[in-house]
Amino acid sequence: MRSVGCALNDYADRGFDRHVRRTIHRPLAAGRMAPWEAMAVAVFLAIIAFILVLALNPMTRMLGVCALFLAGSYPFMKRVFSIPQAYLGIAFGFGIPMAFSAVRGEVPSTAWVLLAANVFWSIAYDTEYAMVDRDDDIRIGIRSAAITLGRFDVVGIMSCYGVMFGIYGWVGIRIGLGAPFWMFWSSAVVCAAYHYQLIKGRVPKRCFAAFLHNNWVGGLLFAGVALSYS
């Protein structure tokens, strides 16, 4: 489904991407792929995802329909919402309630709290990403959190990181995660502090490096949870 979203996003943005320096060489924008080919890829992958969901319980199948709608509609949100990164967080994070539903047959409050954390995290990392294209986005009329926040972009990003880590910490206490979680949680916080050093000057190359570095944030949090349960 993540790949479906990527294909649909490039299809929806093919007219914009050819005017943005960072995306001008994408296959659709550069004309190396026809629009119908991108849609065919999206449909094929969505069918595979649908077949996988059929093996799960009815509640998860229903949530899967919601996930498909979110993935399909996200690419158009940057034309409507001032902070489309929040919608991205819901679309990318909807696997959280689906996972709880698939394993437990219910979606407890913890799942929705974790989804909220994912929304704040998505706003943080995707705003770092949007800072790279801010000038081009303003010129072509695309909305993003980097444009909406303006000179408060860095403060907004770090605040979202703070809320995200606060939620993860609260969940860790609530479900009784052990010392490994807190060790890796602290390391992930250090990573976010490093991001501040990268983005504070608003240099596009460094902002993009901060965006990519979120792999470490996610990897550390995952390791902390996994080791706490092992």
Short mmCIF file of C-alpha atoms in Angstrom, two decimals:
data_model
loop_
_atom_site.label_atom_id
_atom_site.label_comp_id
_atom_site.label_asym_id
_atom_site.label_seq_id
_atom_site.Cartn_x
_atom_site.Cartn_y
_atom_site.Cartn_z
CA MET A 1 0.00 0.00 0.00
CA ARG A 2 2.93 2.35 0.59
CA SER A 3 3.99 1.72 -3.01
CA VAL A 4 0.42 2.31 -4.19
CA GLY A 5 0.53 5.68 -2.48
CA CYS A 6 3.86 6.54 -4.10
CA ALA A 7 2.57 5.66 -7.57
CA LEU A 8 -0.62 7.66 -7.08
CA ASN A 9 1.33 10.60 -5.67
CA ASP A 10 3.63 10.77 -8.69
CA TYR A 11 0.61 10.43 -10.99
CA ALA A 12 -1.21 13.28 -9.26
CA ASP A 13 1.90 15.50 -9.14
CA ARG A 14 3.23 14.82 -12.63
CA GLY A 15 2.25 18.35 -13.74
CA PHE A 16 3.95 19.94 -10.73
CA ASP A 17 7.06 17.76 -10.53
CA ARG A 18 8.42 18.98 -13.85
CA HIS A 19 8.62 22.49 -12.35
CA VAL A 20 10.46 21.47 -9.16
CA ARG A 21 14.22 21.10 -9.34
CA ARG A 22 14.36 18.08 -7.03
CA THR A 23 11.61 16.12 -8.83
CA ILE A 24 12.09 17.16 -12.45
CA HIS A 25 13.77 13.84 -13.30
CA ARG A 26 11.07 11.57 -11.87
CA PRO A 27 9.84 9.09 -14.53
CA LEU A 28 6.40 10.65 -15.03
CA ALA A 29 7.63 14.23 -14.90
CA ALA A 30 10.43 13.47 -17.35
CA GLY A 31 8.13 11.59 -19.71
CA ARG A 32 9.92 8.24 -19.35
CA MET A 33 6.70 6.63 -18.12
CA ALA A 34 3.15 7.13 -19.36
CA PRO A 35 0.45 8.13 -16.82
CA TRP A 36 -1.52 4.94 -17.55
CA GLU A 37 1.53 2.85 -16.62
CA ALA A 38 1.69 4.47 -13.17
CA MET A 39 -2.01 3.82 -12.64
CA ALA A 40 -1.59 0.21 -13.77
CA VAL A 41 1.16 -0.27 -11.19
CA ALA A 42 -1.04 1.27 -8.48
CA VAL A 43 -4.04 -0.91 -9.36
CA PHE A 44 -1.93 -4.09 -9.54
CA LEU A 45 -0.37 -3.47 -6.13
CA ALA A 46 -3.74 -2.50 -4.61
CA ILE A 47 -5.19 -5.82 -5.79
CA ILE A 48 -2.34 -7.69 -4.09
CA ALA A 49 -2.97 -5.72 -0.89
CA PHE A 50 -6.70 -6.50 -1.14
CA ILE A 51 -5.99 -10.23 -1.46
CA LEU A 52 -3.78 -10.10 1.65
CA VAL A 53 -6.45 -8.26 3.64
CA LEU A 54 -9.03 -10.93 2.72
CA ALA A 55 -7.11 -13.34 4.97
CA LEU A 56 -7.78 -11.12 8.01
CA ASN A 57 -10.84 -10.62 10.20
CA PRO A 58 -13.85 -8.49 9.16
CA MET A 59 -12.85 -5.48 11.27
CA THR A 60 -9.41 -5.36 9.69
CA ARG A 61 -10.92 -5.66 6.20
CA MET A 62 -13.15 -2.69 6.97
CA LEU A 63 -10.15 -0.70 8.19
CA GLY A 64 -8.34 -1.73 5.01
CA VAL A 65 -11.00 0.02 2.95
CA CYS A 66 -10.37 3.17 4.99
CA ALA A 67 -6.63 2.78 4.44
CA LEU A 68 -7.15 2.52 0.68
CA PHE A 69 -9.20 5.72 0.68
CA LEU A 70 -6.55 7.54 2.70
CA ALA A 71 -3.72 6.38 0.44
CA GLY A 72 -5.66 7.32 -2.68
CA SER A 73 -6.76 10.75 -1.50
CA TYR A 74 -3.52 11.93 0.14
CA PRO A 75 -1.82 13.09 -3.09
CA PHE A 76 -4.56 15.67 -3.59
CA MET A 77 -4.53 17.05 -0.04
CA LYS A 78 -1.62 19.44 -0.73
CA ARG A 79 -4.04 21.33 -2.97
CA VAL A 80 -6.57 21.73 -0.14
CA PHE A 81 -4.97 21.55 3.31
CA SER A 82 -2.40 24.00 4.65
CA ILE A 83 -0.63 21.19 6.51
CA PRO A 84 -1.02 18.11 4.28
CA GLN A 85 1.73 16.43 6.30
CA ALA A 86 -0.90 15.73 8.99
CA TYR A 87 -3.03 13.83 6.48
CA LEU A 88 0.10 11.97 5.39
CA GLY A 89 0.60 10.89 8.99
CA ILE A 90 -2.90 9.41 9.13
CA ALA A 91 -2.49 7.66 5.77
CA PHE A 92 0.97 6.25 6.54
CA GLY A 93 0.06 5.35 10.12
CA PHE A 94 -3.26 3.63 9.50
CA GLY A 95 -1.47 0.31 9.60
CA ILE A 96 -1.28 0.83 13.38
CA PRO A 97 -5.00 0.29 14.12
CA MET A 98 -5.08 -2.38 11.40
CA ALA A 99 -2.29 -4.32 13.14
CA PHE A 100 -4.05 -4.17 16.51
CA SER A 101 -7.30 -5.27 14.87
CA ALA A 102 -5.64 -8.15 13.02
CA VAL A 103 -3.91 -9.51 16.13
CA ARG A 104 -6.36 -8.70 18.91
CA GLY A 105 -9.69 -8.39 17.12
CA GLU A 106 -10.15 -4.90 18.56
CA VAL A 107 -8.63 -1.44 18.32
CA PRO A 108 -7.81 -0.23 21.87
CA SER A 109 -7.18 3.38 22.79
CA THR A 110 -3.43 2.74 22.71
CA ALA A 111 -3.62 2.20 18.94
CA TRP A 112 -5.24 5.59 18.34
CA VAL A 113 -2.73 7.26 20.66
CA LEU A 114 0.11 5.70 18.66
CA LEU A 115 -1.55 6.87 15.44
CA ALA A 116 -1.58 10.40 16.87
CA ALA A 117 2.14 10.08 17.63
CA ASN A 118 2.72 9.02 14.04
CA VAL A 119 0.85 12.10 12.80
CA PHE A 120 3.13 14.42 14.78
CA TRP A 121 6.19 12.51 13.62
CA SER A 122 5.05 12.75 9.99
CA ILE A 123 4.54 16.50 10.32
CA ALA A 124 8.08 16.78 11.70
CA TYR A 125 9.95 14.73 9.09
CA ASP A 126 7.84 15.72 6.10
CA THR A 127 8.17 19.41 6.96
CA GLU A 128 11.94 18.90 6.88
CA TYR A 129 11.37 17.42 3.42
CA ALA A 130 9.09 20.32 2.41
CA MET A 131 11.70 22.87 3.45
CA VAL A 132 13.82 21.61 0.55
CA ASP A 133 11.16 22.56 -2.03
CA ARG A 134 9.64 25.60 -0.32
CA ASP A 135 10.62 28.17 -2.95
CA ASP A 136 9.41 25.97 -5.82
CA ASP A 137 6.19 25.09 -3.98
CA ILE A 138 5.37 28.76 -3.42
CA ARG A 139 5.99 29.49 -7.09
CA ILE A 140 3.69 26.73 -8.38
CA GLY A 141 1.02 27.04 -5.70
CA ILE A 142 1.48 23.84 -3.69
CA ARG A 143 0.69 23.94 0.03
CA SER A 144 2.92 22.52 2.74
CA ALA A 145 3.62 22.86 6.45
CA ALA A 146 6.94 24.53 5.61
CA ILE A 147 5.04 27.34 3.87
CA THR A 148 2.26 27.55 6.45
CA LEU A 149 4.62 27.70 9.43
CA GLY A 150 6.89 30.24 7.74
CA ARG A 151 9.60 31.49 10.06
CA PHE A 152 8.29 29.18 12.79
CA ASP A 153 9.09 26.07 10.74
CA VAL A 154 12.01 24.93 12.90
CA VAL A 155 10.07 25.56 16.12
CA GLY A 156 7.10 23.66 14.69
CA ILE A 157 9.21 20.68 13.69
CA MET A 158 10.92 20.40 17.06
CA SER A 159 7.58 20.83 18.87
CA CYS A 160 6.12 17.94 16.85
CA TYR A 161 9.12 15.80 17.74
CA GLY A 162 8.56 16.71 21.38
CA VAL A 163 4.89 15.67 21.30
CA MET A 164 5.74 12.46 19.45
CA PHE A 165 8.40 11.43 21.94
CA GLY A 166 6.12 12.41 24.81
CA ILE A 167 3.37 10.12 23.51
CA TYR A 168 5.77 7.22 22.96
CA GLY A 169 7.14 7.72 26.45
CA TRP A 170 3.64 7.75 27.94
CA VAL A 171 2.74 4.57 26.07
CA GLY A 172 6.00 2.97 27.24
CA ILE A 173 5.07 3.68 30.85
CA ARG A 174 1.46 2.58 30.35
CA ILE A 175 2.32 -0.84 28.95
CA GLY A 176 5.38 -1.33 31.15
CA LEU A 177 8.23 -1.39 28.65
CA GLY A 178 11.61 -2.03 30.22
CA ALA A 179 15.06 -0.47 30.28
CA PRO A 180 15.93 -1.31 26.64
CA PHE A 181 13.05 0.82 25.44
CA TRP A 182 14.16 3.83 27.45
CA MET A 183 17.74 3.46 26.33
CA PHE A 184 16.78 3.47 22.65
CA TRP A 185 14.06 6.07 23.21
CA SER A 186 16.73 8.39 24.63
CA SER A 187 18.97 7.70 21.65
CA ALA A 188 16.12 8.60 19.29
CA VAL A 189 15.64 11.89 21.18
CA VAL A 190 19.33 12.63 20.61
CA CYS A 191 18.76 12.00 16.88
CA ALA A 192 15.95 14.57 16.87
CA ALA A 193 18.23 17.06 18.61
CA TYR A 194 20.77 16.44 15.84
CA HIS A 195 18.05 17.28 13.33
CA TYR A 196 17.77 20.71 14.91
CA GLN A 197 21.42 21.28 14.16
CA LEU A 198 20.78 20.28 10.55
CA ILE A 199 17.66 22.37 9.88
CA LYS A 200 18.25 25.51 11.92
CA GLY A 201 20.04 27.20 9.02
CA ARG A 202 17.32 26.13 6.56
CA VAL A 203 19.91 24.95 4.03
CA PRO A 204 18.02 22.63 1.62
CA LYS A 205 20.71 19.95 1.48
CA ARG A 206 20.90 19.75 5.28
CA CYS A 207 17.11 19.73 5.62
CA PHE A 208 16.96 16.76 3.24
CA ALA A 209 19.66 15.02 5.29
CA ALA A 210 17.53 15.50 8.41
CA PHE A 211 14.53 14.00 6.61
CA LEU A 212 16.52 10.92 5.60
CA HIS A 213 17.94 10.58 9.11
CA ASN A 214 14.47 9.74 10.43
CA ASN A 215 15.26 6.14 9.45
CA TRP A 216 17.46 6.13 12.54
CA VAL A 217 14.69 7.56 14.72
CA GLY A 218 12.30 4.81 13.65
CA GLY A 219 14.94 2.10 13.83
CA LEU A 220 15.93 3.02 17.37
CA LEU A 221 12.34 3.13 18.61
CA PHE A 222 11.62 -0.22 16.98
CA ALA A 223 14.73 -1.77 18.54
CA GLY A 224 13.76 -0.48 21.97
CA VAL A 225 10.27 -2.01 21.77
CA ALA A 226 11.51 -5.29 20.28
CA LEU A 227 14.22 -5.77 22.91
CA SER A 228 11.78 -4.92 25.70
CA TYR A 229 9.56 -7.80 24.57
CA SER A 230 12.38 -10.25 23.81
#
